[in-house]
CSV table of C-alpha atoms and ligand atoms in Angstrom, one decimal:
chain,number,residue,atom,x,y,z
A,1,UNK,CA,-28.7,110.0,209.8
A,2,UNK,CA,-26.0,112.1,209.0
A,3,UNK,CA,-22.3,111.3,208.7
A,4,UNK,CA,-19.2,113.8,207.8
A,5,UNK,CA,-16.9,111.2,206.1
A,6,UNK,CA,-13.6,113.1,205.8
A,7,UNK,CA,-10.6,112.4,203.6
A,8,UNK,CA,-13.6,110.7,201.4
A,9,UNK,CA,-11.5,111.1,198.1
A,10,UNK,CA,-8.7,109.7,199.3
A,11,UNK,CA,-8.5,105.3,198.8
A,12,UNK,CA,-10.7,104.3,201.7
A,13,UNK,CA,-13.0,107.2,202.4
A,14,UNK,CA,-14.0,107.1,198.8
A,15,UNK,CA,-15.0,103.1,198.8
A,16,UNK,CA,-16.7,103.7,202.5
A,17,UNK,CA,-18.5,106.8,200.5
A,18,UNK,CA,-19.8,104.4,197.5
A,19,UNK,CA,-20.4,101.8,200.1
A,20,UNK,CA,-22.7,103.9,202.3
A,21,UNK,CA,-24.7,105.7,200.0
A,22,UNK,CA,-25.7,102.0,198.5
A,23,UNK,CA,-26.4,100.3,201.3
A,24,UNK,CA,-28.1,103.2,203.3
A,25,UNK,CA,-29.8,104.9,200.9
A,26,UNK,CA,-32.1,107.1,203.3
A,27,UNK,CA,-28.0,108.7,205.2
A,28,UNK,CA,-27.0,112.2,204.4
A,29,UNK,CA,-23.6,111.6,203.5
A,30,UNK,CA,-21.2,114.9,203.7
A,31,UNK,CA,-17.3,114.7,202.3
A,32,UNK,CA,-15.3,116.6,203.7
A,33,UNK,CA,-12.0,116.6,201.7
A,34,UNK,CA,-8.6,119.3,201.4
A,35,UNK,CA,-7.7,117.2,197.9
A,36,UNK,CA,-4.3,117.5,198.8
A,37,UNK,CA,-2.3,115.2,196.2
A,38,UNK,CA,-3.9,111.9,197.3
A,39,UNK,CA,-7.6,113.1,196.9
A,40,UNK,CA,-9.2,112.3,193.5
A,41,UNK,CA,-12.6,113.9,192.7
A,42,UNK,CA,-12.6,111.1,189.8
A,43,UNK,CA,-13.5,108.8,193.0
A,44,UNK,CA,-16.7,110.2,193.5
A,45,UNK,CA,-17.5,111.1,189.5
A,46,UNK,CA,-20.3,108.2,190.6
A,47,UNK,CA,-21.8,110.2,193.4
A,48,UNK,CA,-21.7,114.0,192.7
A,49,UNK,CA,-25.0,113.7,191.2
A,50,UNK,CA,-26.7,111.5,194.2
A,51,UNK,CA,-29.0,113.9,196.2
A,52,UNK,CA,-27.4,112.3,200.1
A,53,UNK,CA,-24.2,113.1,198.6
A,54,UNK,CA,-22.5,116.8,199.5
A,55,UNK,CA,-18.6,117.3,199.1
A,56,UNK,CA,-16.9,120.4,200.3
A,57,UNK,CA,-13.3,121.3,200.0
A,58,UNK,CA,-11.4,122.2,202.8
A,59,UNK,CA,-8.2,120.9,205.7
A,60,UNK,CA,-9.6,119.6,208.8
A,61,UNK,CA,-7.4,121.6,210.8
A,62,UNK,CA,-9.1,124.7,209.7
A,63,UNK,CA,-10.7,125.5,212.7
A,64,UNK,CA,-13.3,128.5,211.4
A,65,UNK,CA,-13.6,126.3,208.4
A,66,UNK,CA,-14.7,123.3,210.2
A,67,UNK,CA,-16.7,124.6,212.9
A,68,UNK,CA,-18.8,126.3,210.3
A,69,UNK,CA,-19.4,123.3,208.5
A,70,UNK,CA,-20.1,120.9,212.0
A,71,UNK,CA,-22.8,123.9,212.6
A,72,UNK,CA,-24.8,124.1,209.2
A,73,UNK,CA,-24.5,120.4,208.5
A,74,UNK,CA,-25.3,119.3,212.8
A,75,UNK,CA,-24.0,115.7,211.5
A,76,UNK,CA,-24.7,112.8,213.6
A,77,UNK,CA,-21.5,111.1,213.5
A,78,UNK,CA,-18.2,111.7,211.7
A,79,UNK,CA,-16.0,108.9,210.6
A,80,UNK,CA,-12.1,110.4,210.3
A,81,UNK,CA,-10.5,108.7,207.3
A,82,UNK,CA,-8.3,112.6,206.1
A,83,UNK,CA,-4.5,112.2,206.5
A,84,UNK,CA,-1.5,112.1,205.1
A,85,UNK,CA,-1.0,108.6,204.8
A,86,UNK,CA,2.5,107.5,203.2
A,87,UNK,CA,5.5,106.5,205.1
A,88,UNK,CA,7.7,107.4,202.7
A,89,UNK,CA,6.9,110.6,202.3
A,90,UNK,CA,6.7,111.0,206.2
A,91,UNK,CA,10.4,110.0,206.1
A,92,UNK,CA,10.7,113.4,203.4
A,93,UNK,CA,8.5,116.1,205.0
A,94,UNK,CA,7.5,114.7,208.8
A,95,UNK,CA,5.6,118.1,210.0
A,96,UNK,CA,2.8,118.2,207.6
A,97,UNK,CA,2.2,115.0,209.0
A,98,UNK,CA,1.7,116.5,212.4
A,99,UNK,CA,-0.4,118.8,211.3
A,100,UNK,CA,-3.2,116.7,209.5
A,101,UNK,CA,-2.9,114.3,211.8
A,102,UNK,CA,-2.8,114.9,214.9
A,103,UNK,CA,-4.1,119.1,214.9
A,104,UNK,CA,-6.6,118.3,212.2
A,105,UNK,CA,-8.4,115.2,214.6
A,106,UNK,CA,-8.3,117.8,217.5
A,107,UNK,CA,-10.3,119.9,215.4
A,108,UNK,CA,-12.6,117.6,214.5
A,109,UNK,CA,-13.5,116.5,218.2
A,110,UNK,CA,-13.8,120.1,219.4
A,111,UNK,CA,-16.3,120.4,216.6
A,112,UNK,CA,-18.2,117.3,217.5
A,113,UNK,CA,-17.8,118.3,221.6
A,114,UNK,CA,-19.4,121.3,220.5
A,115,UNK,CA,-22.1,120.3,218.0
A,116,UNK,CA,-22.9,117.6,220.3
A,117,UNK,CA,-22.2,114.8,217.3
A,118,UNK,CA,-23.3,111.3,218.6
A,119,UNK,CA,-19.9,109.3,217.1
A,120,UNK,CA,-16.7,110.3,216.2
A,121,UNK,CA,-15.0,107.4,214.8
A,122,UNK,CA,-10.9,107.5,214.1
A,123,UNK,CA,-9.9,105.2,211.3
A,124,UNK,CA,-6.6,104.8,212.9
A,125,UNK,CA,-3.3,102.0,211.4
A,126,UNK,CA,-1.7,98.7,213.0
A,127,UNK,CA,1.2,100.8,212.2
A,128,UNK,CA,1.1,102.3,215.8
A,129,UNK,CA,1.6,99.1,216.9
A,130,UNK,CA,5.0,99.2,215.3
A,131,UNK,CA,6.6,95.7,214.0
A,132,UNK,CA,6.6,92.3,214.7
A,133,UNK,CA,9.7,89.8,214.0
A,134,UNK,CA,10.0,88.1,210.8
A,135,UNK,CA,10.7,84.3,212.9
A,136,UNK,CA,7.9,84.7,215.2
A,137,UNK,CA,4.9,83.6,213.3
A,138,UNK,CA,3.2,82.9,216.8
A,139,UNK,CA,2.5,86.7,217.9
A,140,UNK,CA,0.4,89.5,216.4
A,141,UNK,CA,-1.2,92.6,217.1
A,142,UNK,CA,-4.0,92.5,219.9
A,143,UNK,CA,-5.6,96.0,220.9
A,144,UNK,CA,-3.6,95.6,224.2
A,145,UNK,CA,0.1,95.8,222.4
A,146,UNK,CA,2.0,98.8,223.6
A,147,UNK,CA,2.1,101.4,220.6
A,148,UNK,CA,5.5,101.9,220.0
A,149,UNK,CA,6.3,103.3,216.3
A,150,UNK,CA,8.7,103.3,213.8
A,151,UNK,CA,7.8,106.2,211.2
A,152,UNK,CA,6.8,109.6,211.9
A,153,UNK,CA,3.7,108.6,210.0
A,154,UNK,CA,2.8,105.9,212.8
A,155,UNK,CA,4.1,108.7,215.4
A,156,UNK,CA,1.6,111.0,214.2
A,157,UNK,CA,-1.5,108.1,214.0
A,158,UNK,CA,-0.6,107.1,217.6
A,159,UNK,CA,-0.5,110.6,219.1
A,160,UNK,CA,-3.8,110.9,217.4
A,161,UNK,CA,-5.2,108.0,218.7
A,162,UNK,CA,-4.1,109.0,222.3
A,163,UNK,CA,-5.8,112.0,221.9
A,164,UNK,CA,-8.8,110.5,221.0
A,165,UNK,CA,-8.7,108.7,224.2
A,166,UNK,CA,-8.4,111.7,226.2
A,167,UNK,CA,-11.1,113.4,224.6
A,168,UNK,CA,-13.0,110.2,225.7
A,169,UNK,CA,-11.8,109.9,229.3
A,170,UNK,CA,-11.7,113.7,230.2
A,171,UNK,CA,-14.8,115.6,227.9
A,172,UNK,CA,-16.8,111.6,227.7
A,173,UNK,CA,-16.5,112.3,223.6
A,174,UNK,CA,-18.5,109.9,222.3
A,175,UNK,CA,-15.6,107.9,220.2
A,176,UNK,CA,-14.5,104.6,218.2
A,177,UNK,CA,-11.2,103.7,217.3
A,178,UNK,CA,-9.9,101.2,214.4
A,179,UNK,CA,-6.7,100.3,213.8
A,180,UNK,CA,-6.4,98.3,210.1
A,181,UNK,CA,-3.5,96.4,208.4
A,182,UNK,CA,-2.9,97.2,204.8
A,183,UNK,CA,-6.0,97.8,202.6
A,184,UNK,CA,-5.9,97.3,198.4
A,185,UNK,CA,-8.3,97.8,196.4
A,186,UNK,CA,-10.5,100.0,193.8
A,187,UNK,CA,-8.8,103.7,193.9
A,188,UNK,CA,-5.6,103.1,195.2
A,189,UNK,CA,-3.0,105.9,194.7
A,190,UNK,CA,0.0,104.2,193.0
A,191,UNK,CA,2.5,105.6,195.3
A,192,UNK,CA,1.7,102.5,197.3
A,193,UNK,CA,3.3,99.0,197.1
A,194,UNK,CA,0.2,97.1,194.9
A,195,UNK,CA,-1.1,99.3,192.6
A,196,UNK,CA,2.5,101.2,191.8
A,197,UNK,CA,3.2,97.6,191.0
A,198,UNK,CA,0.8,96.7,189.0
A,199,UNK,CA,1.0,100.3,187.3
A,200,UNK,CA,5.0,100.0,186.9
A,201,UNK,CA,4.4,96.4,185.4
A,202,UNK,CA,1.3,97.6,182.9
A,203,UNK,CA,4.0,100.2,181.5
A,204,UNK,CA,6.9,97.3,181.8
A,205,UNK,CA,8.9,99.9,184.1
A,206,UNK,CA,11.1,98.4,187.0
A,207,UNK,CA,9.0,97.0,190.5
A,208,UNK,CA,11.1,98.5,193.3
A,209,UNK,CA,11.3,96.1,195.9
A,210,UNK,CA,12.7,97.5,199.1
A,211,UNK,CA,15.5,95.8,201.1
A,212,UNK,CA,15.2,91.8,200.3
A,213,UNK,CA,10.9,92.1,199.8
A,214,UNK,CA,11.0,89.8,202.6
A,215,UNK,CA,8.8,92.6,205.1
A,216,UNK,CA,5.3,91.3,205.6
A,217,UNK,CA,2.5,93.0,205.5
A,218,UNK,CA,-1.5,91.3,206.3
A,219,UNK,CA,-3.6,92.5,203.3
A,220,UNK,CA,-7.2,93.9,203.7
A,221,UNK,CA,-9.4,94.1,201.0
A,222,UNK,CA,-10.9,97.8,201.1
A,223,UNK,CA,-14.7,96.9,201.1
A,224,UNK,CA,-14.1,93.9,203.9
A,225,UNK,CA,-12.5,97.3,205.6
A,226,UNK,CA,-15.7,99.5,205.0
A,227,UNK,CA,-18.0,96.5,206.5
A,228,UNK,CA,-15.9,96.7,209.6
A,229,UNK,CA,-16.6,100.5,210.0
A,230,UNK,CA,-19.9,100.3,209.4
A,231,UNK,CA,-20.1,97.2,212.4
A,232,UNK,CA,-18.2,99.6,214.6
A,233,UNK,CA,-20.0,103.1,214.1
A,234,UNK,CA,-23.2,101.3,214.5
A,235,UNK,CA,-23.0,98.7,217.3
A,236,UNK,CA,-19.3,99.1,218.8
A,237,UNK,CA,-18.6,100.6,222.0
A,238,UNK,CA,-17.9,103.8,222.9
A,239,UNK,CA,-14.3,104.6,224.1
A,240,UNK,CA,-12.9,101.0,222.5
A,241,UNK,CA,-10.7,100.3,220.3
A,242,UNK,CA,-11.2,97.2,217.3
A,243,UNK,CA,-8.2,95.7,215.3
A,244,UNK,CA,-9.1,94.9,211.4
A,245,UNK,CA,-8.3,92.5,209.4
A,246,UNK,CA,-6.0,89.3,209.8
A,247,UNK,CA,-5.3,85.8,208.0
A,248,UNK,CA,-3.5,87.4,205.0
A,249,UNK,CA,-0.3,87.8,205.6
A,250,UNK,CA,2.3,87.5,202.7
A,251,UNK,CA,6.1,88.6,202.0
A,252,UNK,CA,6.1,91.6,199.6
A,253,UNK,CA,8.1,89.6,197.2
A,254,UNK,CA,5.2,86.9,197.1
A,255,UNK,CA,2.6,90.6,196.6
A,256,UNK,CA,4.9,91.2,193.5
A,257,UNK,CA,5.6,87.9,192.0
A,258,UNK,CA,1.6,87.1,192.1
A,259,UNK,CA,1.2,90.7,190.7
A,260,UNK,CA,3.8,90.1,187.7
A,261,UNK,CA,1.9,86.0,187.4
A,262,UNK,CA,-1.7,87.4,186.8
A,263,UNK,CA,-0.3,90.0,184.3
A,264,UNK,CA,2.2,87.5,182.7
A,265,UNK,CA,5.0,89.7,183.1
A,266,UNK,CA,8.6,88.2,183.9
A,267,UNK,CA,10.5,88.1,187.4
A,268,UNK,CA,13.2,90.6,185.9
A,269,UNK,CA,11.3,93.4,186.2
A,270,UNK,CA,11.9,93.5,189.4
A,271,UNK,CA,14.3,95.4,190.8
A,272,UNK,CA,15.8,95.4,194.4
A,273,UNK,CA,16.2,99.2,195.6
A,274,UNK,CA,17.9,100.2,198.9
A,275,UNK,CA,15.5,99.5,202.1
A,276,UNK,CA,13.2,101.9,203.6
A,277,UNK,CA,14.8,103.8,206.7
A,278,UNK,CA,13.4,102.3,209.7
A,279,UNK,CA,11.3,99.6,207.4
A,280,UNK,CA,8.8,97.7,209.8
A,281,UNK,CA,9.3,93.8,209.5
A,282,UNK,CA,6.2,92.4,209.7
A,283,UNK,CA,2.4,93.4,210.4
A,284,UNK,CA,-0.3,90.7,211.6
A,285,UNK,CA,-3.6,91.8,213.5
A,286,UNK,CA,-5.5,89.6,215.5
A,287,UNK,CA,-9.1,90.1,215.0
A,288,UNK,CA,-10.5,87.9,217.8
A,289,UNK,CA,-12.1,91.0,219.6
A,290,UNK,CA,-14.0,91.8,216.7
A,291,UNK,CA,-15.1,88.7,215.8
A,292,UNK,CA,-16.3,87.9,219.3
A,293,UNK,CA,-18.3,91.7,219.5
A,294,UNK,CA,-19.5,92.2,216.0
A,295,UNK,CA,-19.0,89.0,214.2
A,296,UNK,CA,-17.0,90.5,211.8
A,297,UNK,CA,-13.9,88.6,210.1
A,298,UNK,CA,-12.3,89.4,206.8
A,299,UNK,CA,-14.3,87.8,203.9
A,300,UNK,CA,-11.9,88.3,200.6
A,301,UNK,CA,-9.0,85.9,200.5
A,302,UNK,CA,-5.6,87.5,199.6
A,303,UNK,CA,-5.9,85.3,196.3
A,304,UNK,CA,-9.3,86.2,195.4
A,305,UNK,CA,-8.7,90.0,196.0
A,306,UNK,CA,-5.4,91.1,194.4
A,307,UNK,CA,-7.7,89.2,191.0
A,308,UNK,CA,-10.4,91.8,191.4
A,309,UNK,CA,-7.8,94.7,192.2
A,310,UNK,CA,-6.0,93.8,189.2
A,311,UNK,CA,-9.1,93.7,186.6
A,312,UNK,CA,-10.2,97.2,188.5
A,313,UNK,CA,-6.5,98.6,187.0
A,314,UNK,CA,-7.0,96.9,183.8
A,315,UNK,CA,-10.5,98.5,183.7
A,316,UNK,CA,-9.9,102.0,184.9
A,317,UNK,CA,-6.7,102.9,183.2
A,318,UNK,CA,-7.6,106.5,182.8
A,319,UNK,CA,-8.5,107.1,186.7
A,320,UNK,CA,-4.2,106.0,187.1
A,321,UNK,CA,-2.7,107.4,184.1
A,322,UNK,CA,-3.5,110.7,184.8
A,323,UNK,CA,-1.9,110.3,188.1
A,324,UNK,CA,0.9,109.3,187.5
A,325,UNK,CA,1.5,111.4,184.3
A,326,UNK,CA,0.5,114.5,186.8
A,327,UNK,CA,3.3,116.0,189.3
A,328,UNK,CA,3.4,112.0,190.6
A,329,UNK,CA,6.5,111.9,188.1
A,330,UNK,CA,8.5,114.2,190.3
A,331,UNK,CA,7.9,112.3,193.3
A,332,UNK,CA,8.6,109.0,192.0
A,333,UNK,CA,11.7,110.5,191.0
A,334,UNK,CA,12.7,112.1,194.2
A,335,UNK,CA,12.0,109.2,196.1
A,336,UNK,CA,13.2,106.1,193.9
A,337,UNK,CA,15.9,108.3,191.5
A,338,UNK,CA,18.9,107.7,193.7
A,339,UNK,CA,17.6,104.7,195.1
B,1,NAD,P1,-5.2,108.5,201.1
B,1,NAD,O1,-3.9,109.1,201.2
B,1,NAD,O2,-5.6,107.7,199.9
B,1,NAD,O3,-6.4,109.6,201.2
B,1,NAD,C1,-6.3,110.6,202.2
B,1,NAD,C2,-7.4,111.6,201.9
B,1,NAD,O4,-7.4,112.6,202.9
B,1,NAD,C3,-7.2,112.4,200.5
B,1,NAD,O5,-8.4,112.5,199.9
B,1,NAD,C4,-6.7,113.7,201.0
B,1,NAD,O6,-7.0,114.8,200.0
B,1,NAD,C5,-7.4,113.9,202.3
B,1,NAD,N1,-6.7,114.9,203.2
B,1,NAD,C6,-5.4,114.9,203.5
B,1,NAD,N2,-5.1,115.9,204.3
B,1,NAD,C7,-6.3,116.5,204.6
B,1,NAD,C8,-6.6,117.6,205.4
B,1,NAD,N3,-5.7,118.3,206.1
B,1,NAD,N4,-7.9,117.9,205.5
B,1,NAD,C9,-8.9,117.3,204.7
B,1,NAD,N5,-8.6,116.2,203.9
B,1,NAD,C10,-7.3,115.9,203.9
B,1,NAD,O7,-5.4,107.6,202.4
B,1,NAD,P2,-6.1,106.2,202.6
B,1,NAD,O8,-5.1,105.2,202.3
B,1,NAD,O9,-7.4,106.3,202.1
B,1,NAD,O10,-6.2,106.2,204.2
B,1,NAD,C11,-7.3,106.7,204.9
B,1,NAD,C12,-7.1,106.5,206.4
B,1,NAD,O11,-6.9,105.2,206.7
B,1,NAD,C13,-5.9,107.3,206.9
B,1,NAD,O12,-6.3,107.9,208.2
B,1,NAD,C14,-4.8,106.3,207.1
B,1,NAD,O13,-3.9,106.6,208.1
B,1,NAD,C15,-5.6,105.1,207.5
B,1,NAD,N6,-5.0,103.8,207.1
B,1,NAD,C16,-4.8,103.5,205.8
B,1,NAD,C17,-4.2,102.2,205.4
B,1,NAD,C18,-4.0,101.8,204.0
B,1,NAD,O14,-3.5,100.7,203.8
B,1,NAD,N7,-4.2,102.7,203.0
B,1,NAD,C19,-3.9,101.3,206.4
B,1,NAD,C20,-4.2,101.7,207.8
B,1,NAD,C21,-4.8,102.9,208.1
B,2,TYD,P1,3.3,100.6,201.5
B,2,TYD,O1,2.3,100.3,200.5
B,2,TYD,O2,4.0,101.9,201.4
B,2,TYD,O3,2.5,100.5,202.9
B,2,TYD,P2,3.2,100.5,204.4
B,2,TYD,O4,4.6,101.0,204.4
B,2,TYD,O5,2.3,101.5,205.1
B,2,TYD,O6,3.0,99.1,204.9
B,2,TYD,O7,4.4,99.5,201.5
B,2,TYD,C1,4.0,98.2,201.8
B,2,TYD,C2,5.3,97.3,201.8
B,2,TYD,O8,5.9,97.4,200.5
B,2,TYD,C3,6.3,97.9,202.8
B,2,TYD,O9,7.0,96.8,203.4
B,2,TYD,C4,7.3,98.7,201.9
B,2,TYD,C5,7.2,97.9,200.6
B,2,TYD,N1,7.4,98.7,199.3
B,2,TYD,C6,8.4,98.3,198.4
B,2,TYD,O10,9.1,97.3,198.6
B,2,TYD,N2,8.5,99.1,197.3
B,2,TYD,C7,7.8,100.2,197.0
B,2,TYD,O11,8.0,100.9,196.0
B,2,TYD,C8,6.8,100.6,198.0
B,2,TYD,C9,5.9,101.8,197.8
B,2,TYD,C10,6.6,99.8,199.1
C-alpha cells in the first residue's frame, strides 16, 4: 500500500504521518508538502530516516508538478490534509485560500482520475457547517446540515468538499470525506487558540481572548483524529461523508483558564481583544454515523488531553520557539497590534 499524505508537515498530516508509519509498518508513505509558513520539517526530523518514508516539496495546485509525482509514485490512495488553514488570516488575504484549497484539490483528483488511485480522501472542517447558537445546547452538526459558512476559510473547504462530490457523482472518483471539529495536540502551530496560549503564558505575554471567550468550540485530540481517518480510508464508503469528534465542548474562556491552571499562571494575563469578524458561536459534531459504521468515538477526554498537549510544549520548547522567534512576530503583530 501506498498513500500520498499531503500537507504532512503541517499539525495533522504530520501526526497521521508518525501514526501510519507505526502502525503499518509494511505502507509506502509519500508527503507531499509546499512548506508554506505552517509546514515544519522539524515534524518529521523522526521519519526522514525511515525507509517507507519519502517527502517532496511542492503546491498541490501545481499541475505538471503533481501529475509527475501521481505517475512515478502510482499511489494507492491519497489522504488531502494541505491548506491554508487559519481563519484569521483568511479574513487578511482570502484568495490564496482559493487557490490551495479549492484549485489545489482539483488537481489532486485529476491526478488520481488519471492514475487510477483507489481512494482520495478530503480531510475537510465542521466549519462548513457554519455555527450553532450559544442557548441551544440541544442541536449539532449531523452530515445532513446545510453548509452555510461564515469565513472565506470555511467558503473555500465547502467549495472543496462540493467538488469532491462531483468528482464522485459525475467521473465515479473513488472518494471519502471528513469533516472534524477542532483538533490540539503535538505540533500545533501557535497561531492557533491552545498552543498560542500556552506559548503566550510560558513567556508570561498577554492571552488574547476574542470578543467575551464565550464562543465554543468541541475539542479533538489529534491522534483520536488520525484513528478516524485510518477507520474511514480503510472501511468507509465511497462517496460519504463522516463527521469527527463530539462530547467536548467548552467555552474558550474555560480552554484558557484550564490552560493558565495547569501552568499556575494567574487570570490577569488574560486579556480581552476585539472579536473576530464574523466569529462563529459555537461548534458541536454529532458523531452517531460514525460510531454506528466504524465504531469509532473519540477516546481522549478534553481534561486528559489539553494535560498531555501541555507537557508536549513543556517538552518541545525548541520545535515552538523557533516559530515564533521566525517571521511569526510580524504576524502576531499585524493581526493582534491594533487589536
Ligand atoms: P496546518 O496549517 O498546520 O498545515 C497545513 C500544511 O499544508 C502545511 O504543512 C503547509 O505547508 C501545507 N500546505 C499549505 N498549502 C499547500 C499547498 N498549496 N501545497 C502543498 N502543501 C501545502 O493545517 P492543519 O491544522 O494540520 O490542518 C490540516 C487539514 O485539516 C486542513 O485541510 C484543515 O482545513 C483541516 N482541519 C483542521 C482543523 C484543525 O483544528 N487544525 C480542524 C478541521 C479541519
Ligand atoms: P482557532 O484556534 O483559530 O480555530 P477556529 O477559529 O478554526 O475555531 O480559534 C479557536 C477559538 O478561539 C475561536 O473561537 C477564536 C478564539 N481565539 C481567541 O479568542 N484568541 C486567539 O488569539 C485565537 C487564535 C483564537
Amino acid at each position: 500500500m501506498k498513500i500520498i499524505v499531503t500537507g504532512g508537515a503541517g499539525f495533522i498530516g504530520g501526526n497521521f504521518v508518525h501514526y501510519m508509519l507505526q502502525k503499518y509498518q509494511d505502507y509506502k508513505i509519500v508527503c507531499l508538502d509546499a512548506l508554506t509558513y505552517a509546514g515544519n520539517m522539524e515534524t518529521l526530523v523522526d521519519v526522514m530516516g525511515n525507509l517507507n518514508f519519502t517527502f517532496i516539496k511542492g503546491d498541490i495546485s501545481n499541475r505538471d508538478l503533481v501529475f509527475e509525482l501521481f505517475k512515478n509514485e502510482k499511489p494507492d490512495m491519497v489522504v488531502n490534509f494541505a491548506a491554508e488553514s487559519h481563519v484569521d488570516r483568511s479574513i487578511e488575504d482570502p484568495g490564496l485560500f482559493l487557490q490551495t484549497n479549492i484549485i489545489g484539490t482539483g488537481v489532486l483528483m485529476d491526478a488520481c482520475e488519471k492514475y487510477g488511485v483507489k481512494r482520495f480522501h478530503q480531510v475537510s472542517t465542521d466549519e462548513v457547517y457554519g455555527d450553532l447558537p450559544l442557548d441551544r445546547i440541544d442541536l449539532f452538526f449531523t452530515e445532513q446540515t446545510p453548509l452555510h459558512t461564515s469565513s472565506p476559510y470555511s467558503a473555500s473547504k465547502a467549495s472543496a468538499d462540493l467538488l469532491v462530490q462531483a468528482y464522485y457523482r459525475t467521473f465515479h472518483l473513488p472518494v471519502t470525506i471528513s469533516r472534524c471539529s477542532n483538533n490540539y495536540g503535538p505540533y500545533h502551530f501557535p497561531e492557533k487558540l491552545i498552543p498560542l496560549m500556552i506559548a503566550n503564558a510560558l513567556n508570561d505575554k498577554p492571552l488574547p481572548v476574542y470578543g467575551n471567550g464565550e464562543n465554543v468550540r468541541d475539542w479533538l485530540y489529534v491522534e483520536d483524529h488520525c484513528c478516524a481517518i485510518d477507520l474511514i480510508i480503510h472501511k468507509g464508503s465511497v462517496g460519504e461523508v463522516y463527521n469527527i469528534g463530539g462530547h467536548n465542548e467548552r467555552t474558550n474562556l474555560q480552554v484558557v483558564k484550564t490552560i493558565l491552571k495547569e501552568l499556575g499562571k494567574p487570570d490577569s494575563l488574560i486579556q480581552y481583544v476585539a472579536d473576530r469578524p464574523g466569529h462563529d458561536r459555537r461548534y458541536a459534531i454529532d458523531p452517531r454515523k460514525i460510531y454506528n459504521e466504524l465504531g469509532w468515538l473519540p477516546e481522549t477526554k478534553f481534561d486528559d488531553g489539553i494535560k498531555l498537549t501541555i507537557k508536549w510544549y513543556l517538552d518541545n520548547k525548541p520545535w515552538w520557539d523557533h516559530i515564533i522567534k521566525g517571521d511569526y512576530q510580524d504576524y502576531y503583530n499585524k493581526i493582534y497590534g491594533n487589536r
